[in-house]
């Protein structure tokens, strides 16, 4: 007879526990934006309560600002600026070493399509100017990187430019790295679901609740329109496009992704989106593939099992890697 009330109490306790666990499940969703690295960064996160999400998001924003300063060539005290000034090898911190090694790897794999030594070329084109213009061909030729495949040599924790006339610029990879570190901050704060979009550099933590995140890919010519959507969780997706920073001159579009061999804007693509494990990798790969163009670029992406991509060529035709075909929804 005693067993029955005990079972009843146990059952009641179980129900109580179950409803309590339901209530303690993530319930709040917060979205915040901030201007970092010259782009609007949006963080969305799901968590147990608004206050703890807000704190995690503001920590993530500060981390991105720290990383921006670490890799900026405009910050005199950054180690990248130190390498750009030094005539001997510079001892670098682990974060810088990591990014330079990844950049070097992708630079070599892409045959120099991704190139970290375009600092002077970027300055010469000066897309930040109020009225940017096409530089003289002779000026462009003077700032082409001397070493075709790579800009730096790394030995242990020491970094040196291969050619002392080369100025490093990490604009094609640093933003992605900063998003990765911000995702780390959100994960370490105990959040299981978040997305960070830094002007087309997107990092994802988990899914969006039970579902994957649904990521829109911008149409490169119809602004504000989506070309496609992709469903992803725990992944990075980065888009490099000729519509991000550009000016028109006599009907020709000049944009900020350069072919390191000619010093001119790369002509093969309108946009390239790359899915990878980390945002840093996807960032550098998107830039590399944009320069390689649709044919070489697609072959380059297909070589890696971990990486997928969508390319819009100069005529607006699309191509995707075989692994992405089933994941993409066209608009
Ligand atoms: P993204 O928007 O990631 O494609 O990067 C473009 C930025 O990377 C430019 O604003 C430059 O700072 C830099 N960049 C331009 N062309 C290249 C290139 N071929 N390889 C590496 N970085 C580049
Ligand atoms: Mg990039």
XYZ file of C-alpha atoms and ligand atoms in Angstrom:
355
model
C 0.000 0.000 0.000
C 2.895 2.383 0.756
C 4.324 1.991 -2.726
C 1.431 3.780 -4.430
C 1.696 7.217 -2.704
C 5.457 7.101 -3.252
C 4.955 6.480 -6.967
C 2.442 9.311 -7.044
C 4.882 11.700 -5.365
C 7.638 10.597 -7.743
C 5.367 11.199 -10.733
C 4.397 14.637 -9.426
C 8.055 15.496 -8.884
C 8.843 14.405 -12.436
C 6.084 16.595 -13.859
C 7.353 19.528 -11.784
C 10.926 18.950 -12.934
C 9.804 18.673 -16.542
C 7.820 21.896 -16.513
C 10.682 23.671 -14.732
C 13.154 22.460 -17.369
C 10.772 23.656 -20.084
C 10.632 27.091 -18.503
C 14.423 27.356 -18.132
C 14.882 26.714 -21.859
C 16.088 29.684 -23.941
C 13.213 32.035 -24.473
C 14.560 35.458 -25.332
C 15.907 36.658 -28.675
C 17.886 39.871 -28.999
C 19.217 41.654 -32.112
C 21.738 44.499 -31.928
C 23.795 46.418 -34.493
C 27.047 48.353 -34.252
C 29.359 50.094 -36.710
C 32.681 48.233 -36.699
C 35.378 47.960 -39.394
C 33.453 50.410 -41.537
C 30.479 48.038 -41.770
C 27.199 47.567 -40.004
C 27.562 44.473 -37.836
C 24.374 42.730 -36.729
C 24.301 40.160 -33.948
C 21.198 38.082 -33.230
C 21.236 35.727 -30.281
C 18.841 33.417 -28.480
C 19.298 32.703 -24.767
C 17.705 32.270 -21.351
C 17.050 35.969 -20.681
C 17.490 39.320 -22.365
C 19.957 40.724 -19.871
C 22.536 37.949 -20.250
C 22.213 38.032 -24.060
C 22.725 41.813 -24.073
C 25.895 41.429 -21.992
C 27.238 38.674 -24.269
C 26.486 40.722 -27.398
C 28.234 43.818 -26.099
C 31.280 41.671 -25.168
C 31.226 40.240 -28.705
C 31.173 43.760 -30.186
C 34.166 44.789 -28.017
C 36.074 41.706 -29.139
C 35.462 42.672 -32.756
C 36.801 46.179 -32.069
C 39.906 44.680 -30.437
C 40.501 42.449 -33.467
C 39.917 45.359 -35.838
C 42.690 47.306 -34.095
C 44.991 44.278 -34.036
C 44.908 43.825 -37.810
C 44.476 47.400 -38.989
C 47.174 48.971 -41.117
C 45.792 52.357 -40.052
C 46.592 51.722 -36.395
C 50.290 52.643 -36.029
C 50.756 50.397 -33.005
C 49.322 47.239 -34.645
C 51.738 44.396 -35.336
C 50.729 44.501 -39.001
C 51.920 48.127 -39.136
C 55.107 47.020 -37.338
C 55.747 44.349 -40.021
C 55.089 46.970 -42.720
C 57.792 49.245 -41.222
C 60.370 46.648 -40.169
C 63.522 45.751 -42.075
C 63.930 42.573 -40.017
C 61.589 39.825 -38.808
C 58.941 40.829 -36.249
C 57.848 38.648 -33.344
C 54.043 38.386 -33.503
C 51.321 37.358 -31.074
C 49.451 34.049 -31.620
C 46.329 35.688 -33.105
C 48.375 37.488 -35.764
C 50.417 34.365 -36.480
C 47.227 32.330 -36.940
C 45.712 34.749 -39.458
C 48.966 35.189 -41.388
C 49.471 31.409 -41.592
C 45.910 30.862 -42.831
C 46.315 33.709 -45.317
C 49.609 32.272 -46.524
C 48.074 28.832 -46.997
C 45.172 30.212 -49.072
C 47.534 32.496 -50.949
C 49.661 29.508 -51.986
C 46.706 27.212 -52.727
C 45.144 29.874 -54.956
C 48.380 30.571 -56.804
C 48.514 34.106 -55.400
C 44.915 35.067 -56.290
C 44.537 35.815 -52.586
C 47.450 38.106 -51.795
C 48.217 39.839 -48.499
C 50.689 42.265 -50.060
C 48.308 44.681 -51.791
C 48.596 47.495 -49.207
C 49.979 50.115 -51.603
C 47.538 49.106 -54.351
C 44.588 49.494 -51.962
C 45.910 52.958 -50.970
C 46.408 53.958 -54.606
C 42.835 53.053 -55.629
C 41.561 54.667 -52.408
C 37.909 53.597 -52.453
C 37.407 55.625 -49.274
C 37.877 58.883 -51.226
C 34.819 61.074 -51.851
C 35.349 60.719 -55.610
C 37.602 57.727 -56.240
C 39.142 57.526 -59.716
C 41.081 55.078 -61.858
C 44.822 55.498 -61.148
C 47.369 55.888 -63.946
C 48.561 52.552 -65.309
C 52.171 53.460 -64.555
C 51.282 54.123 -60.907
C 49.483 50.778 -60.692
C 52.469 48.947 -62.107
C 54.745 50.515 -59.518
C 52.793 49.068 -56.616
C 52.225 45.520 -57.921
C 53.596 42.975 -55.435
C 57.039 41.704 -56.424
C 56.458 38.171 -55.135
C 53.598 36.567 -57.051
C 52.445 33.778 -54.721
C 52.956 35.206 -51.284
C 53.865 38.372 -49.392
C 55.503 37.072 -46.221
C 57.880 34.504 -44.844
C 57.107 32.972 -41.471
C 59.680 31.332 -39.273
C 58.388 30.116 -35.902
C 56.651 33.153 -34.434
C 58.599 35.642 -36.562
C 57.201 37.282 -39.666
C 58.957 39.222 -42.386
C 57.949 40.625 -45.761
C 59.529 38.748 -48.681
C 60.027 42.031 -50.524
C 60.565 45.092 -48.288
C 58.613 47.262 -50.748
C 55.471 45.194 -50.134
C 52.885 46.621 -47.740
C 50.563 44.134 -46.063
C 46.789 44.583 -46.156
C 44.551 42.050 -44.423
C 41.229 43.496 -45.586
C 40.349 40.204 -47.290
C 40.572 38.025 -44.159
C 40.666 40.048 -40.906
C 36.944 40.804 -40.758
C 36.176 37.085 -40.963
C 38.635 36.344 -38.173
C 37.029 39.026 -36.000
C 33.607 37.407 -36.509
C 35.040 34.012 -35.487
C 36.360 35.465 -32.238
C 33.018 37.174 -31.557
C 31.228 33.841 -32.087
C 33.644 32.350 -29.494
C 32.608 35.045 -27.023
C 28.905 34.214 -27.479
C 29.574 30.464 -27.152
C 31.664 30.977 -24.002
C 28.834 33.034 -22.536
C 26.727 29.868 -22.717
C 24.601 30.836 -25.716
C 23.704 28.038 -28.104
C 22.143 30.021 -30.904
C 23.500 33.172 -32.534
C 24.306 34.770 -35.862
C 26.742 37.559 -36.662
C 26.597 39.398 -39.980
C 29.436 41.831 -40.625
C 28.586 43.186 -44.057
C 28.355 39.777 -45.723
C 30.792 37.954 -43.413
C 28.441 35.671 -41.490
C 29.234 33.392 -38.544
C 26.618 31.055 -37.085
C 26.424 29.408 -33.680
C 24.059 26.444 -33.636
C 20.758 26.795 -35.451
C 17.881 29.239 -35.064
C 16.088 27.340 -32.338
C 15.213 23.880 -33.657
C 15.629 24.961 -37.287
C 18.830 25.841 -39.151
C 19.586 29.509 -39.816
C 18.181 30.657 -43.143
C 20.767 32.902 -44.773
C 19.889 35.204 -47.658
C 22.404 35.720 -50.448
C 22.234 39.209 -51.885
C 21.450 39.580 -55.592
C 24.604 41.272 -56.965
C 22.693 43.584 -59.327
C 19.208 44.046 -57.827
C 20.032 45.699 -54.521
C 17.776 44.696 -51.671
C 16.724 41.545 -53.522
C 17.820 38.049 -52.609
C 19.323 35.701 -55.176
C 18.927 32.605 -53.019
C 18.768 31.354 -49.451
C 20.847 28.649 -47.780
C 20.016 26.759 -44.586
C 23.000 26.320 -42.282
C 23.936 25.624 -38.691
C 27.326 26.017 -36.971
C 28.865 27.295 -40.174
C 30.359 30.370 -41.770
C 29.250 31.935 -45.043
C 30.982 34.901 -46.621
C 30.136 36.819 -49.773
C 32.611 38.914 -51.757
C 30.839 41.140 -54.267
C 31.701 43.832 -56.794
C 28.702 45.818 -55.478
C 30.119 46.288 -51.986
C 32.642 49.063 -52.685
C 32.743 50.419 -56.213
C 32.461 53.427 -58.489
C 31.409 53.763 -62.123
C 33.533 55.521 -64.726
C 32.310 55.770 -68.320
C 29.981 52.844 -67.807
C 32.687 50.610 -66.322
C 32.447 49.312 -62.770
C 35.614 49.570 -60.663
C 35.534 47.670 -57.383
C 37.761 46.785 -54.434
C 38.789 43.168 -55.168
C 41.980 43.252 -57.203
C 43.734 40.810 -59.458
C 47.246 40.894 -57.909
C 48.806 40.257 -61.340
C 47.313 43.317 -63.041
C 46.422 45.599 -60.140
C 42.975 46.066 -61.721
C 39.611 44.987 -60.257
C 39.131 41.256 -60.972
C 36.718 40.841 -63.888
C 35.406 37.258 -63.751
C 32.637 37.498 -61.148
C 29.850 39.668 -59.771
C 29.813 37.811 -56.475
C 31.168 34.730 -54.723
C 29.723 33.143 -51.573
C 31.743 30.536 -49.699
C 30.569 28.217 -46.915
C 33.307 26.943 -44.595
C 33.906 25.974 -40.958
C 35.381 29.323 -39.963
C 34.525 32.825 -41.127
C 38.229 33.665 -41.585
C 38.641 30.786 -44.024
C 35.408 31.559 -45.901
C 36.450 35.240 -46.090
C 39.856 34.584 -47.667
C 38.446 31.872 -49.943
C 35.659 34.141 -51.235
C 38.215 36.797 -52.166
C 40.503 34.171 -53.762
C 37.691 32.614 -55.831
C 36.459 36.045 -56.926
C 39.923 36.687 -58.395
C 40.277 33.184 -59.891
C 37.006 33.661 -61.782
C 34.087 31.250 -62.250
C 35.832 28.306 -63.943
C 39.070 28.067 -61.949
C 37.242 29.277 -58.862
C 34.638 26.506 -58.933
C 37.320 23.840 -59.494
C 39.285 25.312 -56.583
C 36.271 25.065 -54.246
C 35.385 21.531 -55.377
C 38.837 20.305 -54.271
C 37.939 20.738 -50.621
C 35.270 18.551 -49.015
C 34.749 20.993 -46.150
C 34.029 23.952 -48.386
C 31.066 24.877 -50.623
C 30.329 27.876 -52.758
C 28.066 29.832 -55.094
C 29.526 31.916 -57.903
C 27.765 34.567 -59.992
C 29.900 35.206 -63.062
C 30.351 38.488 -64.924
C 27.303 37.736 -67.123
C 25.108 36.983 -64.098
C 25.137 33.187 -64.605
C 25.240 31.130 -61.421
C 27.211 28.001 -60.555
C 27.383 26.072 -57.282
C 29.640 23.361 -55.905
C 28.062 19.905 -55.982
C 27.642 19.807 -52.181
C 25.573 23.002 -52.126
C 23.072 22.061 -54.841
C 20.591 20.425 -52.453
C 20.982 23.073 -49.744
C 20.172 26.104 -51.836
C 16.743 27.615 -52.505
C 16.622 29.949 -55.497
C 14.447 33.058 -55.374
P 36.631 40.982 -49.451
O 35.563 42.018 -49.326
O 36.740 40.050 -48.312
O 36.622 40.278 -50.772
O 38.025 41.746 -49.359
C 38.323 42.849 -50.123
C 39.410 43.588 -49.421
O 40.584 42.753 -49.367
C 39.836 44.832 -50.162
O 39.182 45.972 -49.631
C 41.332 44.873 -49.908
O 41.600 45.425 -48.633
C 41.712 43.410 -49.874
N 41.983 42.783 -51.188
C 41.652 43.207 -52.433
N 42.044 42.334 -53.363
C 42.621 41.291 -52.691
C 43.242 40.070 -53.095
N 43.350 39.700 -54.375
N 43.734 39.268 -52.125
C 43.629 39.601 -50.811
N 43.074 40.725 -50.374
C 42.576 41.574 -51.293
Mg 37.428 38.141 -48.130
